[in-house]
Coordinates of C-alpha atoms in Angstrom, one line a residue:
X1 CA 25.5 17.2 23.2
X2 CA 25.0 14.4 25.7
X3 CA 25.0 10.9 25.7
X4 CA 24.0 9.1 22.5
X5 CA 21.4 6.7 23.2
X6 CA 21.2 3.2 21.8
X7 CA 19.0 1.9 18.9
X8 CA 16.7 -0.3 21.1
X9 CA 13.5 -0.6 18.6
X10 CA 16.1 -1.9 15.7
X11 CA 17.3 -4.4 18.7
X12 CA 14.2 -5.9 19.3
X13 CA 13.3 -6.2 16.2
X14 CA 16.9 -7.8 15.3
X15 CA 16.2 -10.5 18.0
X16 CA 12.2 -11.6 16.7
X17 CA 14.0 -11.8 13.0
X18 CA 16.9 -13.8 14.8
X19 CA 19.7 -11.8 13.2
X20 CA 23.2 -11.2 14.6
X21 CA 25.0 -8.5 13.4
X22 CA 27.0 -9.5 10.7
X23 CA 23.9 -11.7 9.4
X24 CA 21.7 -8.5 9.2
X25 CA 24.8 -6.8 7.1
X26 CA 25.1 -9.8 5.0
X27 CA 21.0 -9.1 4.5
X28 CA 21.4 -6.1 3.7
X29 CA 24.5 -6.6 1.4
X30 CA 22.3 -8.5 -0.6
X31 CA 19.9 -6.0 -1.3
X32 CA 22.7 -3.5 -1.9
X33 CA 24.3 -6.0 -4.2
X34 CA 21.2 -6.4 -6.4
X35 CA 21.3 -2.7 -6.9
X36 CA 24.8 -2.3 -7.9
X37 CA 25.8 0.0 -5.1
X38 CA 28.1 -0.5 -2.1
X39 CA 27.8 -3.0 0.7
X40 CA 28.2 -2.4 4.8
X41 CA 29.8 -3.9 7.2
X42 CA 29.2 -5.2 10.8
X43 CA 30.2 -2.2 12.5
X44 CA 27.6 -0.4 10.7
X45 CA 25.1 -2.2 12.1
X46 CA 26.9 -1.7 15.6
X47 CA 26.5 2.4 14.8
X48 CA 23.1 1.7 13.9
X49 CA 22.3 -0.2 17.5
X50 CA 24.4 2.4 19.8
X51 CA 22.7 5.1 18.0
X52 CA 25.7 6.6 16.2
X53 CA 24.3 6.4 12.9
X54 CA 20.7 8.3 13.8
X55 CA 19.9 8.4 10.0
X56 CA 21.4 5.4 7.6
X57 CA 22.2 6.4 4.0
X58 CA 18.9 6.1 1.8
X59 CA 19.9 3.1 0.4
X60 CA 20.5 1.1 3.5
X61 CA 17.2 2.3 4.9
X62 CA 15.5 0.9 1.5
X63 CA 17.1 -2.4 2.3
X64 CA 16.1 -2.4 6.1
X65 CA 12.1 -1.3 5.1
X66 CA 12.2 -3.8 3.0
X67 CA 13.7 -6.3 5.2
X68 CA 11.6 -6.0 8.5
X69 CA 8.6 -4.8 6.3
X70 CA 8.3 -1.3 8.5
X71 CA 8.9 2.3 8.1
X72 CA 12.4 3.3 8.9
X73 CA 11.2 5.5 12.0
X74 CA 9.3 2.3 13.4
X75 CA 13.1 0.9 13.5
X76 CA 14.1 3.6 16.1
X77 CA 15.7 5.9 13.4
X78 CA 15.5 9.5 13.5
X79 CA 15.7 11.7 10.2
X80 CA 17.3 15.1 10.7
X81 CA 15.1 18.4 10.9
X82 CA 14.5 19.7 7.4
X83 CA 17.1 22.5 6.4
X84 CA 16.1 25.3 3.6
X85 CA 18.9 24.1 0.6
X86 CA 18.3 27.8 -0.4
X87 CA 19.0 29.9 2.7
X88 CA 22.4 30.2 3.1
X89 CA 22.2 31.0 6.6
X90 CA 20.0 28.2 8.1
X91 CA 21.5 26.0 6.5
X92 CA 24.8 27.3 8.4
X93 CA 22.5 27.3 11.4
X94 CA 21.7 23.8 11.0
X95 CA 25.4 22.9 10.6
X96 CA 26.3 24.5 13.6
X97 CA 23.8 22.9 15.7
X98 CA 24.3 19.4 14.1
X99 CA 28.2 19.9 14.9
X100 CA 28.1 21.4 18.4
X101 CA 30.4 24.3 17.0
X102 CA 29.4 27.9 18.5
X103 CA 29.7 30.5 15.8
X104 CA 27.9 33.7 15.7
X105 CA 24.8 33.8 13.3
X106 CA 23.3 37.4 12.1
X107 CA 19.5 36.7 11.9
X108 CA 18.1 36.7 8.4
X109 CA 15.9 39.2 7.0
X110 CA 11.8 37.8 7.6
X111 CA 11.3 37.1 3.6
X112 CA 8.0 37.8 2.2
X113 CA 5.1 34.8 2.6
X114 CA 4.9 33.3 -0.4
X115 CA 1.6 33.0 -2.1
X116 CA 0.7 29.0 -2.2
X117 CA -2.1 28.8 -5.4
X118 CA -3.5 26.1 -6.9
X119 CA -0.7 25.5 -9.6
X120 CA 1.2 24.3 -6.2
X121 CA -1.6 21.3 -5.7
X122 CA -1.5 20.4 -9.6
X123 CA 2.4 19.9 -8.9
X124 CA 1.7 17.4 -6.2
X125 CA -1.4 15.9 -7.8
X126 CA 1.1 15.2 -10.5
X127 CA 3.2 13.0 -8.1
X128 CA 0.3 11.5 -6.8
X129 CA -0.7 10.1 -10.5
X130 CA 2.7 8.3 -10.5
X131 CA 2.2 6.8 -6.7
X132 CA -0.9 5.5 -8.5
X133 CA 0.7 4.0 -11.3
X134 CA 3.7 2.9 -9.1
X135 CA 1.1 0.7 -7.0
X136 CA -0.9 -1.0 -10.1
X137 CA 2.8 -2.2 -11.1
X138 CA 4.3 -3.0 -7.8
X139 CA 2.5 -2.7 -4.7
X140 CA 2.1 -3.3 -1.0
X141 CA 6.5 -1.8 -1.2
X142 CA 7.4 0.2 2.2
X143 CA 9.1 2.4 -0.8
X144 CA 5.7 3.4 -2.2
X145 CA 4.3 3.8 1.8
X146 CA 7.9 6.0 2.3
X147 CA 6.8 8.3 -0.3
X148 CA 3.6 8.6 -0.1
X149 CA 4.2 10.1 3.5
X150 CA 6.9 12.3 2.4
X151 CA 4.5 14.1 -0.7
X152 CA 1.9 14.0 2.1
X153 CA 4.3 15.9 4.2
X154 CA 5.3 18.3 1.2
X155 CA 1.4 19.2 0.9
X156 CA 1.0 20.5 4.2
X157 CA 4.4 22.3 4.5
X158 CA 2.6 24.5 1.9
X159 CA 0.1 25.4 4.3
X160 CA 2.7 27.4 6.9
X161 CA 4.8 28.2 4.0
X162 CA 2.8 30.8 2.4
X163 CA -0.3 32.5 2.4
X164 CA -3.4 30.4 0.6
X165 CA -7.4 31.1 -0.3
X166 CA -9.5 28.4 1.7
X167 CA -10.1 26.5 -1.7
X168 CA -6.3 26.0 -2.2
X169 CA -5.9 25.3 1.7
X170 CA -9.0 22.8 1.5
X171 CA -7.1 21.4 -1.8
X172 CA -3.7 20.6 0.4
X173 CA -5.6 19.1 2.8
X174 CA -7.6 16.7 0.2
X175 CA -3.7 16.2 -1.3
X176 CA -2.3 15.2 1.7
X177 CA -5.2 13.2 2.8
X178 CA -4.7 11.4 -0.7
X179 CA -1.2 10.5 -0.3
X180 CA -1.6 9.1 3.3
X181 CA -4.4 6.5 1.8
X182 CA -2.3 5.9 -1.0
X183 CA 0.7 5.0 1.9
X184 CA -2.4 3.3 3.8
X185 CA -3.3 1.2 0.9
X186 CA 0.1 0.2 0.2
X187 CA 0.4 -0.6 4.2
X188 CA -2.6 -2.8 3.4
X189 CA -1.6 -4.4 0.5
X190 CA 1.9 -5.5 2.1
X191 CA -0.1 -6.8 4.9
X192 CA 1.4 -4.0 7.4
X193 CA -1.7 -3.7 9.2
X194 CA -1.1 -1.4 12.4
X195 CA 0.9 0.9 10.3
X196 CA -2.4 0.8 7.8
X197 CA -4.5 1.4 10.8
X198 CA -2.3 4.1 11.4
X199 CA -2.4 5.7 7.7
X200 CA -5.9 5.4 8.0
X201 CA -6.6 7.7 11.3
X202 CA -4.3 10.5 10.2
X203 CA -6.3 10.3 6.2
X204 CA -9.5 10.4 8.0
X205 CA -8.6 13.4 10.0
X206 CA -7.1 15.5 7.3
X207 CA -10.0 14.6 4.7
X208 CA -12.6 15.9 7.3
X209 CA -10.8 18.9 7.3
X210 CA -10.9 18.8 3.1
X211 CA -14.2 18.4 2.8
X212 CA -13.6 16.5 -0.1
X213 CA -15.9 13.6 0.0
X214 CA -14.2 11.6 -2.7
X215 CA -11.4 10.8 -0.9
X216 CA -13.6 10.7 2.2
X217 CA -14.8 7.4 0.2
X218 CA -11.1 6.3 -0.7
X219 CA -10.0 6.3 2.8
X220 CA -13.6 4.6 4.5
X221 CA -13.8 2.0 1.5
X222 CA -9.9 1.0 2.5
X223 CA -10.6 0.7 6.1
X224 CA -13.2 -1.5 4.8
X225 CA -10.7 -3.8 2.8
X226 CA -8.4 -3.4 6.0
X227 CA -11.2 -4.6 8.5
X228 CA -11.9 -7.9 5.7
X229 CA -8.2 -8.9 5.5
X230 CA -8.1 -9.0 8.9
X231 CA -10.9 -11.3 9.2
X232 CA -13.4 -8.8 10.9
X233 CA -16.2 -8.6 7.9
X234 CA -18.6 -6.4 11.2
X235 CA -16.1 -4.3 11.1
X236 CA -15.6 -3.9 7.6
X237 CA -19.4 -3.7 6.8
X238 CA -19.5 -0.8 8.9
X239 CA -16.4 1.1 7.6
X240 CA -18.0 0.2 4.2
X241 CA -21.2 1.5 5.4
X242 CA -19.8 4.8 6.0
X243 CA -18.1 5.4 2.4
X244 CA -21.4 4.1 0.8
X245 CA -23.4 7.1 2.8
X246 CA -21.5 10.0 1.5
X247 CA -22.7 12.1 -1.2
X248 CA -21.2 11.1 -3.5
X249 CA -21.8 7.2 -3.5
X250 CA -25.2 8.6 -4.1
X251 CA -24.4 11.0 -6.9
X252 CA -22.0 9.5 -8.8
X253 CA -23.2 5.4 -9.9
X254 CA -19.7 4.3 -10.0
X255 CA -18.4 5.6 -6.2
X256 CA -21.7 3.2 -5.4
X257 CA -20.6 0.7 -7.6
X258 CA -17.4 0.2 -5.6
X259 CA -19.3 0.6 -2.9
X260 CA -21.3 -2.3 -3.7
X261 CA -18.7 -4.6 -5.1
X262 CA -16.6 -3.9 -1.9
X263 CA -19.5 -4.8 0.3
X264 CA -20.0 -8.3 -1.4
X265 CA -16.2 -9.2 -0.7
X266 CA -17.2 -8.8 3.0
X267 CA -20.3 -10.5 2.7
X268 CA -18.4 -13.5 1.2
X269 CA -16.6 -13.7 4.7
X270 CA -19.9 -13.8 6.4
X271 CA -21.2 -16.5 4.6
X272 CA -24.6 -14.9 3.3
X273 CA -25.1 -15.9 0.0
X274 CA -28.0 -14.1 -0.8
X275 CA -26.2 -10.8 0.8
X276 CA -23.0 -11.6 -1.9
X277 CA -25.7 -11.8 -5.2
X278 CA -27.6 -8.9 -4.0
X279 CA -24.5 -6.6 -3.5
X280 CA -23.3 -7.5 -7.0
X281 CA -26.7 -7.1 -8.8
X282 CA -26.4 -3.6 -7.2
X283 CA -23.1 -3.2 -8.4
X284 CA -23.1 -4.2 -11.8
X285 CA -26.6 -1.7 -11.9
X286 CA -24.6 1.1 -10.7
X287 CA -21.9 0.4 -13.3
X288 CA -24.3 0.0 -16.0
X289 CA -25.6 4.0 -15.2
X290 CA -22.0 5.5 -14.3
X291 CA -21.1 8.0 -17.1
X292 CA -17.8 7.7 -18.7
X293 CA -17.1 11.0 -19.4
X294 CA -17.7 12.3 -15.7
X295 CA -15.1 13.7 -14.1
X296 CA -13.3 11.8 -11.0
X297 CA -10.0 11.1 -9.4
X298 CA -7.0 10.0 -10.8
X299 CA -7.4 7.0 -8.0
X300 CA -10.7 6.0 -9.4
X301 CA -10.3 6.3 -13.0
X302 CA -7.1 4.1 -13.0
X303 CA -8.5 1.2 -11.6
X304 CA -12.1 0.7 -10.9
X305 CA -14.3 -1.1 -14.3
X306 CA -15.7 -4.1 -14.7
X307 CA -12.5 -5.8 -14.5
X308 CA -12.6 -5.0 -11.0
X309 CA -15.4 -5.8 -10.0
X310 CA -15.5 -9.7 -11.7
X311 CA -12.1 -9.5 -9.3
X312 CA -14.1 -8.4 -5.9
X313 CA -17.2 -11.0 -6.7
X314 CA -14.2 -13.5 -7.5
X315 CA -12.9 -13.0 -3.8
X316 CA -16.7 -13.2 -2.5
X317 CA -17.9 -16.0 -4.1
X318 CA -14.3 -18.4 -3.5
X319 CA -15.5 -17.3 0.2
X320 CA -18.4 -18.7 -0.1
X321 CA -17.3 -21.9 -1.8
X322 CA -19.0 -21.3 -5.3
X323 CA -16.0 -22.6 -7.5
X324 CA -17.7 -22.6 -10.8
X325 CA -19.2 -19.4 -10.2
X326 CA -15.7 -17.9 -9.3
X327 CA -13.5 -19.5 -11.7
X328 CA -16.5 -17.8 -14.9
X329 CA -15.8 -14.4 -13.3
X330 CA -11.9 -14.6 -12.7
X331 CA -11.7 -15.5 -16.7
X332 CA -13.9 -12.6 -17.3
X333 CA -12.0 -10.2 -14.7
X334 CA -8.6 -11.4 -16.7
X335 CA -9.9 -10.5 -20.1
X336 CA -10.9 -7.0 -18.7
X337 CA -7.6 -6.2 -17.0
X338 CA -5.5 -3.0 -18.1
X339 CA -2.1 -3.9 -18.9
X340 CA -0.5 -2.2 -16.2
X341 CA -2.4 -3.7 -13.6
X342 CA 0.6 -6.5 -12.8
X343 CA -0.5 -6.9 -9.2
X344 CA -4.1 -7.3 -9.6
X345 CA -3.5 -9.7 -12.4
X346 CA -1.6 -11.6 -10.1
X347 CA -4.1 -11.7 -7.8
X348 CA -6.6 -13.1 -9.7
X349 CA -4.7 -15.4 -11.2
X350 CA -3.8 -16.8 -8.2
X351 CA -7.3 -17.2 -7.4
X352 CA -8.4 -18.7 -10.3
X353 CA -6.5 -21.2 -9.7
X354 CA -7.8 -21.9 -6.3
X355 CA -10.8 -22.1 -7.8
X356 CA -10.1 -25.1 -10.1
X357 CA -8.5 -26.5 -7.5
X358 CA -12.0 -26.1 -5.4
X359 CA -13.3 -28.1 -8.5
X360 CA -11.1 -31.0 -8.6
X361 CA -9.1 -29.7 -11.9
X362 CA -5.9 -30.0 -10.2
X363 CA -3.9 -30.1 -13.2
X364 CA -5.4 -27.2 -14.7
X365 CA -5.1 -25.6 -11.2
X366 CA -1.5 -26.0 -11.1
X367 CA -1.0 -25.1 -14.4
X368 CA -2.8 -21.9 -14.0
X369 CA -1.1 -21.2 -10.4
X370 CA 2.7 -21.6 -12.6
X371 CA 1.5 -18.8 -14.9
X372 CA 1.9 -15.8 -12.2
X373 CA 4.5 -13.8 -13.2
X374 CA 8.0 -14.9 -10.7
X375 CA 8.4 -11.1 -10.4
X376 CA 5.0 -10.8 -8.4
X377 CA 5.4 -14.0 -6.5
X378 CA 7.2 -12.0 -3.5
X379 CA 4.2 -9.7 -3.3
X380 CA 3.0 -10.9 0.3
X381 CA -0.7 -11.3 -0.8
X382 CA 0.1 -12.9 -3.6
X383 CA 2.8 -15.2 -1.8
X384 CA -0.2 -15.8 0.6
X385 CA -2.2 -16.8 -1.8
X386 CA 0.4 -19.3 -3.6
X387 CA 1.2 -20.8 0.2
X388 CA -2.6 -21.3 0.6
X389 CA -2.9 -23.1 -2.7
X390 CA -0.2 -25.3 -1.7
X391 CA -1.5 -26.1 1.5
X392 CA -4.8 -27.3 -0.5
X393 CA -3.3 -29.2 -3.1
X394 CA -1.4 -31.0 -0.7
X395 CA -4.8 -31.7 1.2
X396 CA -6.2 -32.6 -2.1
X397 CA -3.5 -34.4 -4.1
X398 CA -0.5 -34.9 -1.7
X399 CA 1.8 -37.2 -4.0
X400 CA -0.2 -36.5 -7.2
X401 CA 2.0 -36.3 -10.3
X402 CA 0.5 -32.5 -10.2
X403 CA 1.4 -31.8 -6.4
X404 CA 5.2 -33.2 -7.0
X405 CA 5.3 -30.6 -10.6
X406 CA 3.9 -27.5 -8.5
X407 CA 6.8 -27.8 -5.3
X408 CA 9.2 -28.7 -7.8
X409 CA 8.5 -25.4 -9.8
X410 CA 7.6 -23.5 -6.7
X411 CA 11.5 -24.5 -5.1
X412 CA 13.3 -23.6 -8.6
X413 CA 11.0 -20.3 -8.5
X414 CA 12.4 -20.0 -4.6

């Protein structure tokens, strides 16, 4: 083996954070701590930087994705090719050439292909249900973006693993694609927005090869959400444009609901108005026609209703200034919420209470603002959110009996 180089992309990113070693271990500690496992030192983090340690323990990777809010390969790691746990001998292989030691190696037999059916995509569309219900709870985590490109990468294994018919090749594909917007969303969501632009050209690419317009729509209608938190509604409007002209935004009324509801969010940021109540009249049409018992993704069935969209025409109309008319349909969008939808409750909440404050109800805004959940606070959207209703009240009421109640709670919730 030759030289091992150094970690530089972990040392650059050490320096913009302005850690030293032993601070980033003590960061780290605490994460570890909070779990109940074991803590590190600062000569771990010196193994990390030389490049010793290509590949930290799972755990210590959780705590540095977390920490610098990117993927653990973006931090210069390197995970290890993947070994077969059940061939004995390349699994020897592996050891050998992870070791340096020269042994000789008899060349397995060539096994059989395997035969990849569509019991194999059920498997995965299982996991993909529980990445779903992960994100409603939690959210914008690296974690859930770590795993979702992991399944993704379990899906296409299966395609040089084994032998497939092209519906059960196309279904992989669709998989895959499904898991790497799930990883995009959550990339969005944690407001990791190159690594969501990222998510969203690999999706794109394999749901082409799909052919599966429904997450065709998933993908385009995020890179539409992407383009409006970014502040670039021309951008978004177009990316929105092309999910609303598949097929099936025009066969199925509640892909063009979405569709529609999506498209008055990025209006809001426009300013038009009249755009915003058209695109909601449209959607709440759409909704009115979409069948219940029609058959659709796990991703759409688990979260888009009316709930949702009072929460899109929430975001548009705050955009536009339209307090009153905001604050009526985050009450309604609250009402409607599932119970596991923790994040998007958040959300709204957090909103609703900029919309009071838009009103001149400052206590009622601040009362409103203390009722999100201190476990959702560190969500960065909703932190966002609670920093930009700060910065208003301050604006609005700096000194105010309300202002002084709101950083008190806020720094005892810190």
């Amino acid at each position: 083996m030759g030289p091992v180089e150094g970690n530089e992309r972990l040392s650059r990113r050490m320096t913009e954070a302005g850690y030293k070693q032993v601070e980033l271990a003590e960061k780290v500690n605490a994460f570890l701590t909070a779990g109940c496992r074991g803590t590190i030192s600062d000569r771990t983090v010196r193994n990390w930087l030389r490049g010793e340690t290509r590949w930290p323990h799972p755990r210590h990777r959780e705590a540095l994705e977390e920490l610098f809010g990117c993927t653990a390969e973006e931090l210069g790691f390197i995970p290890p090719p993947p070994v077969d746990e059940e061939d004995p001998a390349r699994r020897r292989d592996f050891v050998v050439a992870a070791t340096g030691t020269a042994v000789a190696a008899a060349v397995p037999a060539q096994a059989a292909p395997k035969r990849v059916g569509l019991s194999d995509v059920e498997r995965l569309q299982e996991k993909f249900a529980a990445i779903i219900a992960t994100d409603h709870r939690v959210g914008g985590r690296i974690s859930i973006e770590t795993q979702a490109q992991g399944l993704a990468g379990e899906a296409l294994a299966l395609q040089s693993r084994g032998t497939a018919s092209q519906r059960t090749r196309g279904a992989l594909y669709a998989t895959a694609a499904s898991f790497i917007s799930s990883a995009m969303w959550a990339a969005i969501d944690g407001k990791r927005f190159e690594a969501a632009q990222r998510h969203h050209d690999r999706a794109s690419s394999l749901a082409a090869m799909s052919g599966d317009v429904a997450i065709q729509f998933r993908i385009w209608s995020h890179a539409g959400s992407l383009y409006r938190h970014l502040g670039r509604p021309t951008d978004a409007l177009a990316a929105n444009d092309v999910a609303r002209g598949l097929p099936i935004a025009r066969r199925d009324p509640l892909f063009a609901s979405l569709g529609h509801a999506r498209h008055a969010a990025i209006h809001g940021l426009t300013g038009d108005a009249a755009a915003v109540r058209r695109s909601l009249g449209y959607a709440e049409d759409s909704l009115e026609r979409a069948a219940e018992n029609e058959p659709r993704p796990v991703w759409m069935t688990a979260f888009y209703d009316r709930a949702e969209l009072d929460g899109l025409a929430v975001a548009a109309h705050l955009s536009l200034g339209q307090y009153e008319d905001a604050e009526a349909r985050a009450h309604r969008s609250l009402a409607g919420l599932r119970p596991y939808m923790n994040r998007s409750r958040a959300i709204t909440t957090a909103r609703l209470a900029r919309a009071q404050l838009g009103q001149g109800s400052i206590e009622a805004a601040v009362a409103t603002a203390m009722t999100v959940p201190a476990e959702v606070t560190a969500h960065p959207r909703v932190a966002g959110m609670l920093s930009d209703f700060r910065r208003r009240l301050h604006r609005t009421a700096s000194g105010s009996t309300p202002a002084r109640t709101w950083d008190e709670y806020a720094h005892d919730d810190a």
